mmCIF file of C-alpha atoms and ligand atoms in Angstrom:
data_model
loop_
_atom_site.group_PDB
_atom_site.id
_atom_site.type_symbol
_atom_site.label_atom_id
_atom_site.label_comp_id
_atom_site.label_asym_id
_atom_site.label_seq_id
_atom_site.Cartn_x
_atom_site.Cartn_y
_atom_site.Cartn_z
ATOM 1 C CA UNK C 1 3.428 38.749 -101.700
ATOM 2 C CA UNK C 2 1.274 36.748 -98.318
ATOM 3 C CA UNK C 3 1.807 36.416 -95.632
ATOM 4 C CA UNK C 4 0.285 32.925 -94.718
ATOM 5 C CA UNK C 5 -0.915 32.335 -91.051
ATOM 6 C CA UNK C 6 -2.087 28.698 -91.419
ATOM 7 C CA UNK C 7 -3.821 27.075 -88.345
ATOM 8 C CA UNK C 8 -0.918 24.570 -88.138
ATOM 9 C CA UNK C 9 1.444 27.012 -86.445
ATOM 10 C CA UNK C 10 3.637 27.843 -89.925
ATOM 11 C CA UNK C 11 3.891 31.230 -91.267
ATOM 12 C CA UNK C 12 4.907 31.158 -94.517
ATOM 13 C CA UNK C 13 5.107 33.728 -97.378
ATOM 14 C CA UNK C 14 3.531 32.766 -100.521
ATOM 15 C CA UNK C 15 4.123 34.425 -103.821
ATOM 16 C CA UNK C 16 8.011 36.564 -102.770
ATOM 17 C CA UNK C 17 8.252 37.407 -106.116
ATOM 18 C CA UNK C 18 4.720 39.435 -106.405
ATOM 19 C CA UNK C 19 5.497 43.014 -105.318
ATOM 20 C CA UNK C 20 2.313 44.266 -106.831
ATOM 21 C CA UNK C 21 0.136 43.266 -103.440
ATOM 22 C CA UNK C 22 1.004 42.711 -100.165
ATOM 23 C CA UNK C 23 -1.691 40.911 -98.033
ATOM 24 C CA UNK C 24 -2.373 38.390 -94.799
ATOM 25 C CA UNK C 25 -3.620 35.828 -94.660
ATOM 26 C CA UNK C 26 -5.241 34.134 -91.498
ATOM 27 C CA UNK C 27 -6.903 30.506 -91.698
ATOM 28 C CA UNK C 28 -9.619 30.116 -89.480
ATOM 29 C CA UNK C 29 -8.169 29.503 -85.540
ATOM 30 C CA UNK C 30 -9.049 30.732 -81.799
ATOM 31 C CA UNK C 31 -8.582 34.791 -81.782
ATOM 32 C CA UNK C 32 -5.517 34.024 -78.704
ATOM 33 C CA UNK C 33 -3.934 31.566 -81.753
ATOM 34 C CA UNK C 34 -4.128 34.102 -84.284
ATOM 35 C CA UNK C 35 -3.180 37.292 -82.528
ATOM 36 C CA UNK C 36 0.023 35.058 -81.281
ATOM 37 C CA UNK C 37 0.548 34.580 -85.297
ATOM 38 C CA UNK C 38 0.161 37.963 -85.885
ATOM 39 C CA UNK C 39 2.641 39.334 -83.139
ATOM 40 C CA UNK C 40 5.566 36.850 -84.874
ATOM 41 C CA UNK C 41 4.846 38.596 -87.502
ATOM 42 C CA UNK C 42 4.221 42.518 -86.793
ATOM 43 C CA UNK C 43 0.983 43.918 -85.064
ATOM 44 C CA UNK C 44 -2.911 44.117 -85.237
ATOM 45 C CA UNK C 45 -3.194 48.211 -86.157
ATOM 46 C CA UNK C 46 -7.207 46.977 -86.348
ATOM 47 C CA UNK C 47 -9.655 44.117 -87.475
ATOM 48 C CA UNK C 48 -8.603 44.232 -90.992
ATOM 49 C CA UNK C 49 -5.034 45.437 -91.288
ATOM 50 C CA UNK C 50 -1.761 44.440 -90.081
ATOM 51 C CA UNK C 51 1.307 46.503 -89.810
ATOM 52 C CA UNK C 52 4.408 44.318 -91.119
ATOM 53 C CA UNK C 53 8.024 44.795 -90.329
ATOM 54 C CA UNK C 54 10.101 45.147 -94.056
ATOM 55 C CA UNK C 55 12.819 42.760 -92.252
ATOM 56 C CA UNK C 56 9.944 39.727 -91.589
ATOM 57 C CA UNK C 57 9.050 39.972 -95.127
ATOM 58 C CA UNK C 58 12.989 39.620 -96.128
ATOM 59 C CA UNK C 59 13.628 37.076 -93.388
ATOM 60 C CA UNK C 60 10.507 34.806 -94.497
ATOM 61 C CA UNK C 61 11.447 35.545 -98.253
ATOM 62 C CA UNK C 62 13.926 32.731 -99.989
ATOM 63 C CA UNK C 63 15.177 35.764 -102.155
ATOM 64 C CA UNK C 64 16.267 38.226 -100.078
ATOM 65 C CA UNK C 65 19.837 38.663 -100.424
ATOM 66 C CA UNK C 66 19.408 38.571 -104.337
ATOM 67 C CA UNK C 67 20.220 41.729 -106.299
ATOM 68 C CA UNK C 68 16.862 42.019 -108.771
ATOM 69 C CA UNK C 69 14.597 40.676 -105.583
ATOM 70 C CA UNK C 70 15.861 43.404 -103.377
ATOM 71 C CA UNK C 71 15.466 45.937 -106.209
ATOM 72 C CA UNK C 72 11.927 44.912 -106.336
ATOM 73 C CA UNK C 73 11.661 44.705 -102.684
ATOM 74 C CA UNK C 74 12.608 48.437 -102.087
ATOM 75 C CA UNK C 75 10.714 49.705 -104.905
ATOM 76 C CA UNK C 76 7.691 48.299 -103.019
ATOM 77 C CA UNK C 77 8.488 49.349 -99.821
ATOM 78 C CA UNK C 78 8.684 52.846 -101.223
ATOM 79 C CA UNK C 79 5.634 52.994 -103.310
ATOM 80 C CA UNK C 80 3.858 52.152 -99.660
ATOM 81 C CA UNK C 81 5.426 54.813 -98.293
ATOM 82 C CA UNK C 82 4.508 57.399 -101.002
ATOM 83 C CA UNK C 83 0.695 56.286 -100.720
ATOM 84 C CA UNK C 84 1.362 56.479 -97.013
ATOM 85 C CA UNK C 85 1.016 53.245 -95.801
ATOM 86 C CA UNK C 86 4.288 53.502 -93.940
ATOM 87 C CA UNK C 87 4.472 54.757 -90.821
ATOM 88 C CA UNK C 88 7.571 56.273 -88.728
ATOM 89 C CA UNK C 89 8.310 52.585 -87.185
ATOM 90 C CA UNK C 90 9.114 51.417 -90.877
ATOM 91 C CA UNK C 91 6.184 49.275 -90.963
ATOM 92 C CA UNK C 92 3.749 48.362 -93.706
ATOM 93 C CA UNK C 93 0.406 48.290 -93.275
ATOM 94 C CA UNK C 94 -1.460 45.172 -94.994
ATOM 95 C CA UNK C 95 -4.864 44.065 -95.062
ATOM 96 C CA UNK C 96 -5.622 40.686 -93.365
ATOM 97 C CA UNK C 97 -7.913 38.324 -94.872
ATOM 98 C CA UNK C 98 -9.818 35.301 -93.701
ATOM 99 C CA UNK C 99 -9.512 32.256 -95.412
ATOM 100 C CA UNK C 100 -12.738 30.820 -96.028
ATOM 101 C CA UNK C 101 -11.635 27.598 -97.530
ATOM 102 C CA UNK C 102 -10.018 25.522 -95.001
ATOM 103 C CA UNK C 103 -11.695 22.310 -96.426
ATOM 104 C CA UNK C 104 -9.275 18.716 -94.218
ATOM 105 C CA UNK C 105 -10.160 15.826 -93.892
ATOM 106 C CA UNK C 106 -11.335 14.253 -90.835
ATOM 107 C CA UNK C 107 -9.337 12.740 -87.914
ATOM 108 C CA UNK C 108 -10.616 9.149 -88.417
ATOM 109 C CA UNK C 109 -9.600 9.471 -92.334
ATOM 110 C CA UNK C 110 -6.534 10.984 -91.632
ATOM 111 C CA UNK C 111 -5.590 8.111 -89.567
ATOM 112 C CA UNK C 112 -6.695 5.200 -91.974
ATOM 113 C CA UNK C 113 -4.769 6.798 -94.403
ATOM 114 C CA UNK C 114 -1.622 7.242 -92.283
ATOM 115 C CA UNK C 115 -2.034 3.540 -91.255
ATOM 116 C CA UNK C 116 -1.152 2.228 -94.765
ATOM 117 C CA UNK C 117 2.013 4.100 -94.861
ATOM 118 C CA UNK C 118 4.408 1.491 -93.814
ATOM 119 C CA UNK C 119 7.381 2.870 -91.919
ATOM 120 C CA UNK C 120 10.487 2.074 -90.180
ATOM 121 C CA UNK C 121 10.640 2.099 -86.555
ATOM 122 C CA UNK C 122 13.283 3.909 -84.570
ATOM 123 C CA UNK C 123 14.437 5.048 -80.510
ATOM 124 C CA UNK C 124 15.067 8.103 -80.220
ATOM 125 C CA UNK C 125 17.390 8.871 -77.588
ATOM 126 C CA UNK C 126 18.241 12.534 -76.315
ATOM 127 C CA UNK C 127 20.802 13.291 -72.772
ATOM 128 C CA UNK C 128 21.752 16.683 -71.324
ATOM 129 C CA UNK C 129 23.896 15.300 -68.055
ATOM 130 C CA UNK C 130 21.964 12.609 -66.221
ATOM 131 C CA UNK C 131 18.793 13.788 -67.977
ATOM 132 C CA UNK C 132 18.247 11.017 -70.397
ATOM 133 C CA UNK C 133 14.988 10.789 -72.475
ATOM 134 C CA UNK C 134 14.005 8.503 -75.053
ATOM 135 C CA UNK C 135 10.919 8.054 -77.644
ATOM 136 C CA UNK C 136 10.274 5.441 -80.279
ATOM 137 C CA UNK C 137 8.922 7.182 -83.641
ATOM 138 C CA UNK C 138 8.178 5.798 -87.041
ATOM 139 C CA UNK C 139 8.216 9.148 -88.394
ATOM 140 C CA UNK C 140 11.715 9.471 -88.781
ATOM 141 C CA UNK C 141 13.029 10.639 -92.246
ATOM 142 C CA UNK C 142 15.617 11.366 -94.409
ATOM 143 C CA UNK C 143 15.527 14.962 -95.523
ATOM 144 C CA UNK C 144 19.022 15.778 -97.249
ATOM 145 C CA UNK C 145 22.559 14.805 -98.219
ATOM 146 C CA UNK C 146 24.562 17.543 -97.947
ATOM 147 C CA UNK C 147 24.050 18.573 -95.714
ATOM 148 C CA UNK C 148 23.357 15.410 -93.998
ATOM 149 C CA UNK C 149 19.903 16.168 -92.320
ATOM 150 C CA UNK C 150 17.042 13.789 -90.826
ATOM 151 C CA UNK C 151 13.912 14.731 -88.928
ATOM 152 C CA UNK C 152 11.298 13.405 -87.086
ATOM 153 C CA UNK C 153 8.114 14.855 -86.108
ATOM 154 C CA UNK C 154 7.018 14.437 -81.840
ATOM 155 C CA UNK C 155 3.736 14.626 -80.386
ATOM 156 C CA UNK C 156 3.688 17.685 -78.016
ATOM 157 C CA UNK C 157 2.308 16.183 -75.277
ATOM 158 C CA UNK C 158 5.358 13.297 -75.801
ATOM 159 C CA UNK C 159 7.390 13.105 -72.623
ATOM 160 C CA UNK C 160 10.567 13.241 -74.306
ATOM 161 C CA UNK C 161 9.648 16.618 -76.082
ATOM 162 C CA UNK C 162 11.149 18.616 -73.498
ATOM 163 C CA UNK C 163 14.613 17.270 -73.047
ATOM 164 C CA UNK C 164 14.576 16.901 -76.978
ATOM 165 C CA UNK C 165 14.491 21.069 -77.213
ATOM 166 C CA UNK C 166 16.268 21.618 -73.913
ATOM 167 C CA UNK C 167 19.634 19.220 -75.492
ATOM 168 C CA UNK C 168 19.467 20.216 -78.698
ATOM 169 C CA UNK C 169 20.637 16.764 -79.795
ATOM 170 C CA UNK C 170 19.433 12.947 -80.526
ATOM 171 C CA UNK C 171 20.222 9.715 -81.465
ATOM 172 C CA UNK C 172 18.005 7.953 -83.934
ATOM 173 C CA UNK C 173 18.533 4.383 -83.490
ATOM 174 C CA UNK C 174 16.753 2.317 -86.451
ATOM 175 C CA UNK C 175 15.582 -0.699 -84.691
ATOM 176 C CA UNK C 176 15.613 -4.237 -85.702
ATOM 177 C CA UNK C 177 13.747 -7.475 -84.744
ATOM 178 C CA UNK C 178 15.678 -8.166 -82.166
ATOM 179 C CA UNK C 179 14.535 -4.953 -80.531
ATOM 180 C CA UNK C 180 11.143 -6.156 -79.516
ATOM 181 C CA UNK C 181 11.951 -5.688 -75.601
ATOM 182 C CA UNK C 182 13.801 -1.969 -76.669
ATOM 183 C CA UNK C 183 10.520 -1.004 -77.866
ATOM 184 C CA UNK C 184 8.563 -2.681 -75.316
ATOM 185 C CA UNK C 185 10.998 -0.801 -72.317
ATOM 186 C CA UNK C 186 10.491 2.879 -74.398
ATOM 187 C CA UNK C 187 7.078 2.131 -74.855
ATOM 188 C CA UNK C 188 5.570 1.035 -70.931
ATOM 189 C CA UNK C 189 8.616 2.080 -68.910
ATOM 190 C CA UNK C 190 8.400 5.791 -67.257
ATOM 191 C CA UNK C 191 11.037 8.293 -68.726
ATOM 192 C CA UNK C 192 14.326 8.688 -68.099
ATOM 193 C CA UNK C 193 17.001 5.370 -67.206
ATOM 194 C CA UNK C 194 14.391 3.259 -66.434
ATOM 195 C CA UNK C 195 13.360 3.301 -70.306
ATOM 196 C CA UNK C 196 16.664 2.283 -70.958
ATOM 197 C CA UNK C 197 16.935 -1.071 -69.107
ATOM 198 C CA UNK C 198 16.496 -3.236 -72.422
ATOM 199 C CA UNK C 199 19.211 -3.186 -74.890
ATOM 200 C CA UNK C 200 22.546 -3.157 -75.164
ATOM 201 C CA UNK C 201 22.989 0.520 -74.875
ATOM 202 C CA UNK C 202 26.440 2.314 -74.363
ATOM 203 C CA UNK C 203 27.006 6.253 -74.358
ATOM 204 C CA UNK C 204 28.456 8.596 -76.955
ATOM 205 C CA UNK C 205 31.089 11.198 -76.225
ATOM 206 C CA UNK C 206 28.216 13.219 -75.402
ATOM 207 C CA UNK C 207 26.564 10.972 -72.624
ATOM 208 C CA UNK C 208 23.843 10.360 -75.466
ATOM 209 C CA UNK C 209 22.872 6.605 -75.210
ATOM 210 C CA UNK C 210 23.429 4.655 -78.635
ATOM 211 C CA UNK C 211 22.062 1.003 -79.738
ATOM 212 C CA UNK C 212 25.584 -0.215 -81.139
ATOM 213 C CA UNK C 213 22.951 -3.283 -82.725
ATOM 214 C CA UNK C 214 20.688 -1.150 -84.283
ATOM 215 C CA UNK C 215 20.516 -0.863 -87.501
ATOM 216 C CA UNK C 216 21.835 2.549 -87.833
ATOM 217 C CA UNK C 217 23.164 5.258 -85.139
ATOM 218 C CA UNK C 218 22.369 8.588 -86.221
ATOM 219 C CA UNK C 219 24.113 11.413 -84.740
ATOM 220 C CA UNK C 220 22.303 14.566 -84.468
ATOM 221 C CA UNK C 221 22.512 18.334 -83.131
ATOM 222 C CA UNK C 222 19.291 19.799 -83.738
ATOM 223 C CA UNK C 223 19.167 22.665 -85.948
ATOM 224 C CA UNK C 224 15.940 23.854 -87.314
ATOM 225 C CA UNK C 225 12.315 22.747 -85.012
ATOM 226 C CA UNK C 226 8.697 24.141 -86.211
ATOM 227 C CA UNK C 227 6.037 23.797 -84.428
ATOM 228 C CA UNK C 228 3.269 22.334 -86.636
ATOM 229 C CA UNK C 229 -0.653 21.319 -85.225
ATOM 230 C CA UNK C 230 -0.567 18.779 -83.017
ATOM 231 C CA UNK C 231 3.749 17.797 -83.664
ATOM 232 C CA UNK C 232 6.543 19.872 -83.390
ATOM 233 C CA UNK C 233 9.183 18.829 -86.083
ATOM 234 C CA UNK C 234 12.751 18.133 -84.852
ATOM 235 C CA UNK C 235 15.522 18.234 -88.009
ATOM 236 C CA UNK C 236 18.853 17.068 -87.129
ATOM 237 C CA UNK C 237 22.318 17.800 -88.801
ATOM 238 C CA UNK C 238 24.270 14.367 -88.819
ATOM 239 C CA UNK C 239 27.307 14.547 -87.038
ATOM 240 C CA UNK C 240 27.567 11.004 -87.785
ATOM 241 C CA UNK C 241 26.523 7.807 -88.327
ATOM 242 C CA UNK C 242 27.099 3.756 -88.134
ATOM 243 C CA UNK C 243 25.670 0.900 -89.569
ATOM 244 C CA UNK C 244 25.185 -2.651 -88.315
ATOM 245 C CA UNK C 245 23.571 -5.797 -90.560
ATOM 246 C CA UNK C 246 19.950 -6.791 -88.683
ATOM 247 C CA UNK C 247 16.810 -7.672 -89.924
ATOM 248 C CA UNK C 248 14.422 -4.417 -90.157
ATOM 249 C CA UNK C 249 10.827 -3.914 -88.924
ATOM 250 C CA UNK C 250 7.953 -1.865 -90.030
ATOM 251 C CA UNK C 251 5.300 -0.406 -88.514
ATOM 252 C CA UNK C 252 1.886 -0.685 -90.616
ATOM 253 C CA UNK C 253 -1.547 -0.961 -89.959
ATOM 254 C CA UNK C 254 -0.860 -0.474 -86.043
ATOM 255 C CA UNK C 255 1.396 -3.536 -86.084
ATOM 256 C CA UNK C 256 5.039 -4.625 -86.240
ATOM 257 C CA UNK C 257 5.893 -6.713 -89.363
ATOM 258 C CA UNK C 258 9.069 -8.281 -90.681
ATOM 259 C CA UNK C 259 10.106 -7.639 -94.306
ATOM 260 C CA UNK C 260 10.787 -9.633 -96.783
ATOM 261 C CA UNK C 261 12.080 -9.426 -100.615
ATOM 262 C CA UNK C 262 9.534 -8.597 -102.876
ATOM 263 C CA UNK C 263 11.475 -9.668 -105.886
ATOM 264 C CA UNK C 264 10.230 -7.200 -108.719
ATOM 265 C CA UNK C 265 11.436 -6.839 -111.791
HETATM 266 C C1 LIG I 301 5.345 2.206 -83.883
HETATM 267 C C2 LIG I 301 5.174 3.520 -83.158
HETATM 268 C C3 LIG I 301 5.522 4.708 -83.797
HETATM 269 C C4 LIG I 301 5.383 5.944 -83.159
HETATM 270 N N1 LIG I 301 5.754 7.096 -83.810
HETATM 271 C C5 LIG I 301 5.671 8.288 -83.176
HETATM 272 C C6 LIG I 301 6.119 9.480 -83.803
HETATM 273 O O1 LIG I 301 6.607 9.472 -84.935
HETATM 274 N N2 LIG I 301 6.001 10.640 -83.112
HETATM 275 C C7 LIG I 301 5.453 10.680 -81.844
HETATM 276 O O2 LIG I 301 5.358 11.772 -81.268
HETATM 277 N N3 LIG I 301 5.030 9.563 -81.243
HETATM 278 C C8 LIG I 301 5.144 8.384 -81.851
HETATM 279 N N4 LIG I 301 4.744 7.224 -81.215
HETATM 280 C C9 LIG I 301 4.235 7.330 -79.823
HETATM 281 C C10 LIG I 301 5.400 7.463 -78.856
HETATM 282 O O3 LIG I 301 6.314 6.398 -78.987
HETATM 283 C C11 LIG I 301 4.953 7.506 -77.413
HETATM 284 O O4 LIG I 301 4.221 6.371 -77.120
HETATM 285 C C12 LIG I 301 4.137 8.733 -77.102
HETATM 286 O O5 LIG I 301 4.860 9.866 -77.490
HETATM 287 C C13 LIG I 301 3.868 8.835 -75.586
HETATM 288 O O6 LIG I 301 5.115 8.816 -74.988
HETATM 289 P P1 LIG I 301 5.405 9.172 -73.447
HETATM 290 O O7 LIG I 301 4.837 8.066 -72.635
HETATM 291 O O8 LIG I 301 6.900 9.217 -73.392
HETATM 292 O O9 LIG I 301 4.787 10.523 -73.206
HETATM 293 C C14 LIG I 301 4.865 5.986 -81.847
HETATM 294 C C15 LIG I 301 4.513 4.790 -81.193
HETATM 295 C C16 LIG I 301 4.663 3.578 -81.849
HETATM 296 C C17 LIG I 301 4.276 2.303 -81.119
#
């Protein structure tokens, strides 16, 4: 098994079900980046090993819990610790490698890409007392059905990002054509009521303002967030949801657009 400390923020571990090696492995990032990666993970015991705690390799593992992967798991654990590569902490020592191929594509192609994805456009709204907040994001998303879940991905340098975390809950509000001063009000107005001065909003039970015209209300607590480059990603369990008939609009190529049938067969 890897442990994978990509550049994006994400640890992941690649491979669970290999117990024959047990490596890191660091994409290339600033030394304060990576030695924050590492400490999530264990600790730096020099420049190319990395002592990892048995219960982050469980926790980051989608097996752990199952009978045969736990098996495995110990029988690892203790052929490191007859070739002595535990020490009294528990911990096993792994080498670290550097990932030399960390080929992406640039910024500008990125975005010309990303500007032929059409998308929906919705307000996110988030309160915590009189601390309201609000964003408007086409990256919102379905994610699954049961349980209900969306997410949404927000800029970290996004004014709402705080009182997003600090509530632990939204409103997505799918937004309509008739929303074009809604938008305009999240998009020039400074945060907090004043944003919310377009619109017919009310509040929900939670003092979380809701768009009863939009095309959907979606309830959310917030349940999972990962920080990921440039975006943190917000997923939200649906405590619930209405609907309301409205003509849609789309963000694409930088630009609001109406939709209209496309009548294929
Ligand atoms: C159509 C459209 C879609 C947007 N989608 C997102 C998004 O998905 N995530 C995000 O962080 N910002 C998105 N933005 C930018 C935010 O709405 C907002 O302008 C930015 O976060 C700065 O907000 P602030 O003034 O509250 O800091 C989008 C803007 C527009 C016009």
């Amino acid at each position: 098994m890897q442990i994978y400390l990509s550049n994006a923020g994400a640890i992941t571990l690649r491979h669970p079900a290999d117990f024959r090696r047990l490596d890191v492995l660091a994409d290339p990032q600033p030394p304060e980046r990576l030695e924050h990666a590492i400490a999530r993970v264990g600790r730096r015991e020099d420049e190319l090993h990395i002592r990892l705690a048995p219960s982050v390799l469980r926790f980051l593992s989608q097996h752990a819990g199952d009978p045969q992967w736990e098996a495995d798991f110990s029988a690892m654990v203790d052929y490191a610790s007859r070739h002595g590569w535990v020490d009294e902490r528990g911990d096993i020592r792994a080498h670290m490698i550097v990932n030399e191929h960390d080929e992406v594509v640039s910024v500008d192609d990125f975005k010309a890409a990303m500007r032929a994805l059409p998308a929906g456009i919705s307000a996110i709204t988030t309160a915590g007392g009189d601390d309201v907040a609000g964003m408007i994001v086409s990256s919102l998303t379905s994610i699954s059905a049961d349980p209900p879940m969306v997410g949404f991905f927000v800029h970290k340098t996004s004014s709402a990002r705080d009182a997003l975390l600090r509530n632990g809950c939204f409103v997505a509000n799918i937004l309509g054509e008739g929303h074009h001063d809604v938008i305009q009000s999240f998009l020039k107005a400074p945060q907090g009521k004043a944003r919310f001065a377009q619109g017919s909003w009310i509040m929900n039970d939670r003092g979380t303002p809701v768009l009863p015209d939009a095309l959907a209300s979606i309830e959310c607590d917030i349940i999972c967030t990962e920080a990921l480059g440039t975006h943190d990603l917000i997923v939200g369990k649906i405590r619930s949801a209405t609907c309301h008939q409205a003509q849609p609009v789309i963000n694409f190529n930088s630009c609001m657009h109406r939709i209209a049938p496309a009548h294929i067969q």
